[in-house]
mmCIF file of C-alpha atoms in Angstrom:
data_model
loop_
_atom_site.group_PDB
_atom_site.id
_atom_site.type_symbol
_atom_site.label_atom_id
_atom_site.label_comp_id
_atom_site.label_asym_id
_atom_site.label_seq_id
_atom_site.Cartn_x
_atom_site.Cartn_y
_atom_site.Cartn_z
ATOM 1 C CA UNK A 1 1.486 -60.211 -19.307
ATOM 2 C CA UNK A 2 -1.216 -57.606 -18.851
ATOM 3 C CA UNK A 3 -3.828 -57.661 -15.952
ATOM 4 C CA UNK A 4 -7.216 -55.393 -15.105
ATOM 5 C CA UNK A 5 -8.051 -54.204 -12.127
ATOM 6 C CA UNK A 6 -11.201 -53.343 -11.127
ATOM 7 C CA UNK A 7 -11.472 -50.949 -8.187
ATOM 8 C CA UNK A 8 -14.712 -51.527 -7.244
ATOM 9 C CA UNK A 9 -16.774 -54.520 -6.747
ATOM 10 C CA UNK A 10 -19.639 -52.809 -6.038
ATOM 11 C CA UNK A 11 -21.289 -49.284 -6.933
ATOM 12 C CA UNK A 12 -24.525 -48.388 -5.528
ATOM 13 C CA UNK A 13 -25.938 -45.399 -6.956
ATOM 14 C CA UNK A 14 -29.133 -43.496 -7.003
ATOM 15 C CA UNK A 15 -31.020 -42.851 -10.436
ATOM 16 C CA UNK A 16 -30.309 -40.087 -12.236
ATOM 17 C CA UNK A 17 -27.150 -39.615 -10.861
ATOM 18 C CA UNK A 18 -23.599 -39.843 -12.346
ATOM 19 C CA UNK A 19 -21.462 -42.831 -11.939
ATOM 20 C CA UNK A 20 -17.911 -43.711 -12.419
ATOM 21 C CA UNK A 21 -16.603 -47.475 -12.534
ATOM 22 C CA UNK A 22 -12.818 -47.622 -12.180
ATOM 23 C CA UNK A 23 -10.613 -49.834 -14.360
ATOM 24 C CA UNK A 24 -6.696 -50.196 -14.379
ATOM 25 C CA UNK A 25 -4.330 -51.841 -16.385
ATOM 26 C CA UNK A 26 -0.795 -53.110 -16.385
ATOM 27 C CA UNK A 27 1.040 -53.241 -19.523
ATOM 28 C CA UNK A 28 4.595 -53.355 -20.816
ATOM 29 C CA UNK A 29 3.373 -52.945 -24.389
ATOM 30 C CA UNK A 30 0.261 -51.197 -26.186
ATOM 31 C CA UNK A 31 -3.201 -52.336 -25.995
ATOM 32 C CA UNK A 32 -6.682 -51.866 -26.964
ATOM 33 C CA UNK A 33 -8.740 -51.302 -24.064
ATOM 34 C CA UNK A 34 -12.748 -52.469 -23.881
ATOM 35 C CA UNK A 35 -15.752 -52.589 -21.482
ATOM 36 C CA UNK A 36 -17.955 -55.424 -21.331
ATOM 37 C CA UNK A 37 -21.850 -55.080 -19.688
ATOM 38 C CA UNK A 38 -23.647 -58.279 -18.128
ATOM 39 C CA UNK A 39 -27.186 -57.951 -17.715
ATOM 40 C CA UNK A 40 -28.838 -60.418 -15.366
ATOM 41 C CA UNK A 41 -28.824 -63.931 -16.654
ATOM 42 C CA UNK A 42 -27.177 -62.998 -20.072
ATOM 43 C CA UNK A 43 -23.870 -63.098 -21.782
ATOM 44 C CA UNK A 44 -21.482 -60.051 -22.333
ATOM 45 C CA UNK A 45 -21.849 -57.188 -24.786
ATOM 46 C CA UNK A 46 -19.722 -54.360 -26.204
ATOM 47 C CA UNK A 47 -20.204 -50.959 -24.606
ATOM 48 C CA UNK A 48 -17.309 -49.317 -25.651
ATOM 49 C CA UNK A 49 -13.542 -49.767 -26.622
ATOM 50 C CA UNK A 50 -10.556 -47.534 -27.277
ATOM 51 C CA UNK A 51 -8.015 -48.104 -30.161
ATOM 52 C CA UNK A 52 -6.071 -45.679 -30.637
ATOM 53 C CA UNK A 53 -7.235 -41.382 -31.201
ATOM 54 C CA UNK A 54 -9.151 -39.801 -29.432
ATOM 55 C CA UNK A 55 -9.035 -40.638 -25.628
ATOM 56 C CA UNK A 56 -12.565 -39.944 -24.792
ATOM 57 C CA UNK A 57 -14.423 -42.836 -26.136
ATOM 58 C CA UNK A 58 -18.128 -43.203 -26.108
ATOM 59 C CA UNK A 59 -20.392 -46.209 -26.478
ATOM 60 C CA UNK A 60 -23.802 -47.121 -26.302
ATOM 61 C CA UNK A 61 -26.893 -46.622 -23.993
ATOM 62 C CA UNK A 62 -25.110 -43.048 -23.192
ATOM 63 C CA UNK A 63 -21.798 -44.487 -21.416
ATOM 64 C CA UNK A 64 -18.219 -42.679 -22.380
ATOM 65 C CA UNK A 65 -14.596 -43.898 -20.698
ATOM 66 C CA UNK A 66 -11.542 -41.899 -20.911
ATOM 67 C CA UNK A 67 -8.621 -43.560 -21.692
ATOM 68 C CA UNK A 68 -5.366 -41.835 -19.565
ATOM 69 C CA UNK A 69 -2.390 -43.630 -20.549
ATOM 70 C CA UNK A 70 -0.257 -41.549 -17.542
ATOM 71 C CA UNK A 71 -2.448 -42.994 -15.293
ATOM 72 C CA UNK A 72 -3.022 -46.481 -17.138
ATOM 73 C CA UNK A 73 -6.735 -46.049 -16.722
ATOM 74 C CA UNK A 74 -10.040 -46.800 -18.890
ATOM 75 C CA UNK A 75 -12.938 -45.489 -16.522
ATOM 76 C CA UNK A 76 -16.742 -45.482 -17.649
ATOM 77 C CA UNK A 77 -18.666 -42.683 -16.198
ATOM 78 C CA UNK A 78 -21.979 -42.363 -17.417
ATOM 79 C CA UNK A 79 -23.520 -38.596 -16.014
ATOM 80 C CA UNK A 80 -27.428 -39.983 -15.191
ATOM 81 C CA UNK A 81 -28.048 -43.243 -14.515
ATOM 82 C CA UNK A 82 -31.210 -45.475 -15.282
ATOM 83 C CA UNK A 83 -32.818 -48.518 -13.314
ATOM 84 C CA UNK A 84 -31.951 -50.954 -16.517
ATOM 85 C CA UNK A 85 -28.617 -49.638 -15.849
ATOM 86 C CA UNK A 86 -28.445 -52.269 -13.171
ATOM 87 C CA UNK A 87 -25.829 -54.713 -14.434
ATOM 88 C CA UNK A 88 -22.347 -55.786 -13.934
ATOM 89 C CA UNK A 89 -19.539 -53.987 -15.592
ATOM 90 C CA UNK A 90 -16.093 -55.742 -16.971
ATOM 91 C CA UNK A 91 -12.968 -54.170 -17.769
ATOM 92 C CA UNK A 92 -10.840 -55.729 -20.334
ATOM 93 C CA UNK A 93 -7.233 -55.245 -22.446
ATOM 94 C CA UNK A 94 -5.848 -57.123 -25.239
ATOM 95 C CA UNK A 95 -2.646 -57.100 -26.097
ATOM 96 C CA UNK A 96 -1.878 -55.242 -30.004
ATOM 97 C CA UNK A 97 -1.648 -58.041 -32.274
ATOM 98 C CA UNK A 98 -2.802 -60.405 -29.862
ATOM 99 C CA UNK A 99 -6.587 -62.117 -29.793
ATOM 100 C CA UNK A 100 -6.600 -63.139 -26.326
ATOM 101 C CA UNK A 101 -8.787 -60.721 -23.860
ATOM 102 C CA UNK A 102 -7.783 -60.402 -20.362
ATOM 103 C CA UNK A 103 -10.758 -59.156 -18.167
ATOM 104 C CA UNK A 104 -11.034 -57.394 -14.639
ATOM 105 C CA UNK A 105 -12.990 -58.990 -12.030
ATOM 106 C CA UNK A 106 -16.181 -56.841 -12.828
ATOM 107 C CA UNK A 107 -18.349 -54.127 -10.934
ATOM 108 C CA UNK A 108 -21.665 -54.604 -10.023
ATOM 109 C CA UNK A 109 -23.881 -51.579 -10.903
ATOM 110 C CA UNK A 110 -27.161 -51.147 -8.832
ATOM 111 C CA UNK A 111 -29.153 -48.325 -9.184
ATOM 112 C CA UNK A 112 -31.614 -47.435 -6.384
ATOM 113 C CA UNK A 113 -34.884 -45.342 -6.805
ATOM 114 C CA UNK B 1 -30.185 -67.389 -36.455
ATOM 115 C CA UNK B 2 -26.894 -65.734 -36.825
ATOM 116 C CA UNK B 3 -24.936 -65.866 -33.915
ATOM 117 C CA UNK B 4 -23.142 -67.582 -31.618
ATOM 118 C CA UNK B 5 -25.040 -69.738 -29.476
ATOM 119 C CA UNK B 6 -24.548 -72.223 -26.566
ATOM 120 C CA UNK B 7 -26.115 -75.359 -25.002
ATOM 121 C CA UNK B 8 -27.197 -76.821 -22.963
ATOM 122 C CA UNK B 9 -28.588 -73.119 -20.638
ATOM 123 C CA UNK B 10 -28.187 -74.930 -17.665
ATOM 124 C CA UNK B 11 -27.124 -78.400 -17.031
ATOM 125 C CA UNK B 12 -26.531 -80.381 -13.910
ATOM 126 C CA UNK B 13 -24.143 -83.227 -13.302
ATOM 127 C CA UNK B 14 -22.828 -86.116 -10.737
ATOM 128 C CA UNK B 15 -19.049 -85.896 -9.695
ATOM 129 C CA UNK B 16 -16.903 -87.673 -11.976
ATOM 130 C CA UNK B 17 -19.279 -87.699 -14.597
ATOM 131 C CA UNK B 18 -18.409 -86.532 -18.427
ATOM 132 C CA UNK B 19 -20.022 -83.424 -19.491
ATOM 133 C CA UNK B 20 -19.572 -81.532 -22.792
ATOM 134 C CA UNK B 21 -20.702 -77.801 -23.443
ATOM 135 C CA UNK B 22 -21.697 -76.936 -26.976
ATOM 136 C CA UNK B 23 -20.680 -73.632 -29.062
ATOM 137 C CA UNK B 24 -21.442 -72.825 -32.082
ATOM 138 C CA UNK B 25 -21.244 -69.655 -34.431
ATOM 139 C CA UNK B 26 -22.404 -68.786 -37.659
ATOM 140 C CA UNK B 27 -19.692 -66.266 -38.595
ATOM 141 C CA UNK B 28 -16.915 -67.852 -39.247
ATOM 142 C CA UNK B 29 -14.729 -66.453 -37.115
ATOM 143 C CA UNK B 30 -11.677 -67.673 -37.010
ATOM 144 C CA UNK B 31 -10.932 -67.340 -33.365
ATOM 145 C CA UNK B 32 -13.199 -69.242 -30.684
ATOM 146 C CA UNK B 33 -12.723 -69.211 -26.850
ATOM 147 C CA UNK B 34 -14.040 -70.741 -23.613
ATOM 148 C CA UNK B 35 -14.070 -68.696 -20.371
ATOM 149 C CA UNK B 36 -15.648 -69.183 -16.951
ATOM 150 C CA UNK B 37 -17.077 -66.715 -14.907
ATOM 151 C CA UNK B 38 -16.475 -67.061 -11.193
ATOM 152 C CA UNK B 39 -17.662 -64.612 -8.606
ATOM 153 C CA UNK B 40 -15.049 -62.581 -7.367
ATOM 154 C CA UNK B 41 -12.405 -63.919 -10.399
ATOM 155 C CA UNK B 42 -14.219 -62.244 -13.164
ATOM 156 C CA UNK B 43 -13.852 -64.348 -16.678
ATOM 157 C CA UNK B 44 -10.612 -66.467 -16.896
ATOM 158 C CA UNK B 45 -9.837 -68.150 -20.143
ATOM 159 C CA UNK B 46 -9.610 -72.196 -19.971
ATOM 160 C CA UNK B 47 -9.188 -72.723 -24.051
ATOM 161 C CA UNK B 48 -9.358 -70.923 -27.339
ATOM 162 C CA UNK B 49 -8.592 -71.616 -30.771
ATOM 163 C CA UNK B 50 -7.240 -70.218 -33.266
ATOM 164 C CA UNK B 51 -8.613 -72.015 -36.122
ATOM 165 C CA UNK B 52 -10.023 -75.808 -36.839
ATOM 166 C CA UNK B 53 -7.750 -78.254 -35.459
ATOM 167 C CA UNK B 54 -5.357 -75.150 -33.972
ATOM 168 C CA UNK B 55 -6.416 -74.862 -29.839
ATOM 169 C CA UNK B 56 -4.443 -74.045 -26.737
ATOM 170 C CA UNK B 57 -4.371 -73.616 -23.201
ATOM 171 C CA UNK B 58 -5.361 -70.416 -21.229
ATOM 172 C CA UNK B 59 -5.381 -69.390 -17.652
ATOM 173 C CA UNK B 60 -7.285 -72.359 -16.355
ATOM 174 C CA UNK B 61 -7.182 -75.520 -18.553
ATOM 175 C CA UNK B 62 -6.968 -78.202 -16.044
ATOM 176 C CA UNK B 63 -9.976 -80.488 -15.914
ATOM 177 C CA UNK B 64 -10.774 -79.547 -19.509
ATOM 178 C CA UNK B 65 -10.547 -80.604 -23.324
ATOM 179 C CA UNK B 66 -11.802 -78.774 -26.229
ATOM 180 C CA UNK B 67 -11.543 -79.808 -30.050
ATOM 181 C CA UNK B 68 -12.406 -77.900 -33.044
ATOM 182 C CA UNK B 69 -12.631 -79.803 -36.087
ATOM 183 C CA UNK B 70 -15.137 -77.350 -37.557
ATOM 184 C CA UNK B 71 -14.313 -73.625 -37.556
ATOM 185 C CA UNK B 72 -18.187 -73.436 -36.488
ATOM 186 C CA UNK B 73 -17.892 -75.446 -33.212
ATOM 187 C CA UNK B 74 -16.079 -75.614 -29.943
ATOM 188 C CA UNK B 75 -16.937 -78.041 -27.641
ATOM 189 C CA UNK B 76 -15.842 -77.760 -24.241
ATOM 190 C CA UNK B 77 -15.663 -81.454 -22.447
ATOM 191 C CA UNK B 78 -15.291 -82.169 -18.732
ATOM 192 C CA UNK B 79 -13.262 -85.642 -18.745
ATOM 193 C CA UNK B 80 -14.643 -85.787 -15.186
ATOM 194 C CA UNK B 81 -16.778 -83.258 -13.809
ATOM 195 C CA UNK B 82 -15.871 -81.684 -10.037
ATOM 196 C CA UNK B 83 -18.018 -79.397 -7.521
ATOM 197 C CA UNK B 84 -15.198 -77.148 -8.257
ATOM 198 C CA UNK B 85 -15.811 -76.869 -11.938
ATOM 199 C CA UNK B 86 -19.468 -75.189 -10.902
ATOM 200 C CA UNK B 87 -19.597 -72.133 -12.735
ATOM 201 C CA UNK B 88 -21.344 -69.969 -16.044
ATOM 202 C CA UNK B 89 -19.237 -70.905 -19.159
ATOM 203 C CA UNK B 90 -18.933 -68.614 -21.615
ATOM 204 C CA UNK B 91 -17.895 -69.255 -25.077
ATOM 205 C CA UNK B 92 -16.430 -66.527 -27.431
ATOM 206 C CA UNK B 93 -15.667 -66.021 -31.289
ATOM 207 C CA UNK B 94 -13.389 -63.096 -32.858
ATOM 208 C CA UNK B 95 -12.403 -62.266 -36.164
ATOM 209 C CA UNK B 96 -8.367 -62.662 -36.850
ATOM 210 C CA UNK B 97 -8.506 -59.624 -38.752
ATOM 211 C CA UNK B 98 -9.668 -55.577 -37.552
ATOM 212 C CA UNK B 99 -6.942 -55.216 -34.925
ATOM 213 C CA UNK B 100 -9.860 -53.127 -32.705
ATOM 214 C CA UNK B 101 -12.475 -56.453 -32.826
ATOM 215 C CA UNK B 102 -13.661 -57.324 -29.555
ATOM 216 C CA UNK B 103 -15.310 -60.456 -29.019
ATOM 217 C CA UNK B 104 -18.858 -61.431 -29.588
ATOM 218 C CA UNK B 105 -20.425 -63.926 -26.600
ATOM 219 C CA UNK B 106 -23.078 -66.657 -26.340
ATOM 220 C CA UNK B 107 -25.985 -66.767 -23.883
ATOM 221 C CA UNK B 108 -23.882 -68.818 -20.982
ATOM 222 C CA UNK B 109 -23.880 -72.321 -19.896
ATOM 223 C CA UNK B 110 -24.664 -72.639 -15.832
ATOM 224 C CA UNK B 111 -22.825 -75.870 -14.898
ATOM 225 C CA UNK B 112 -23.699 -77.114 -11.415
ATOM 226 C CA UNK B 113 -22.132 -80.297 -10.108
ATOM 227 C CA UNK B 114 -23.275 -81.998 -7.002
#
């Protein structure tokens, strides 16, 4: 079965700055790897998600994650940060050929003036 | 609209009551799912379904019953509701083609039960 872990539960950061959200997985077979953004009170959207290629992927609202199989890793990083920013992250895998989505336990992003 | 939408927003219920959670898309999709979201737990599947009259268990089913005899609905029933079951439902839909699809969400149900 594959699992996410989510290294951080919470990242404060100042604006403008960079930021890194850590995400790894545990898989015995290939997956496609996503991330998932929550803004307050709202359901989940699609920021990014690796298939196959090119391991530096890069989604919207400026946010790229680097997918290191070695490592079995799938961190965001965004380099400058904005207050709308503020949200929580979610890490997720699905197994290939599988539908079901197996999420981390999420990172809350605040961003301080 | 097109979409996927859920109701009621918010809803609040009496122990041991019978609650059901609407979903309902206008894509087609073939898959559907459920999920709650828990602080500290992240979103952990209860059902999904694969197509109309095709569902099955996920992480956390117990407490739960869904039926699908629409590809364009998913209700999500609590036979008897418990403070445990407080939480923000989540119901998704996914194509079963495009092996890269992730999955489109609705708005969120916020259960409480007192």
């Amino acid at each position: 079965a594959q699992s996410v872990t989510q290294l951080d539960s919470q990242v404060p950061v100042f604006e403008e700055a960079p930021v890194e959200l850590r995400c790894n997985y545990s898989s015995s077979v290939s997956v496609y790897l996503f991330w998932y953004v929550q803004y307050p009170n709202q359901g989940l959207q699609l920021l990014l998600k690796y298939l196959s290629g090119s391991t530096l992927v890069k989604g919207i609202n400026g946010f790229e994650a680097e997918f290191n199989k070695s490592q079995t890793s799938f961190h965001l990083r965004k380099p400058s940060v904005h207050i709308s920013d503020t949200a929580e992250y979610f890490c997720a895998v699905r197994k290939q050929g599988a539908q079901k989505l197996v999420f981390g336990q999420g990172t809350r992003l605040t961003i301080n003036p | 609209d097109a979409g996927i939408t859920q109701s009621p927003r918010y809803k609040i219920t009496e122990t041991g009551r019978q609650v059901t959670l609407m979903c309902h898309q206008t894509w087609s999709h073939s898959y559907m799912f459920w999920y709650r979201q828990d602080l500290g737990h992240g979103l952990r599947l209860i059902y999904y379904s694969a197509a109309a009259d095709i569902t099955d268990k996920g992480e956390v089913p117990d407490g739960y019953v869904v039926s699908r005899s629409k590809t364009e609905n998913f209700p999500l029933t609590l036979e008897s509701a418990t403070r445990s079951q407080t939480s923000v439902y989540f119901c998704a839909s996914s194509e079963i083609q495009g092996k890269g699809y992730g999955y489109t969400f609705g708005s969120g149900t916020r259960l409480t039960v007192v």
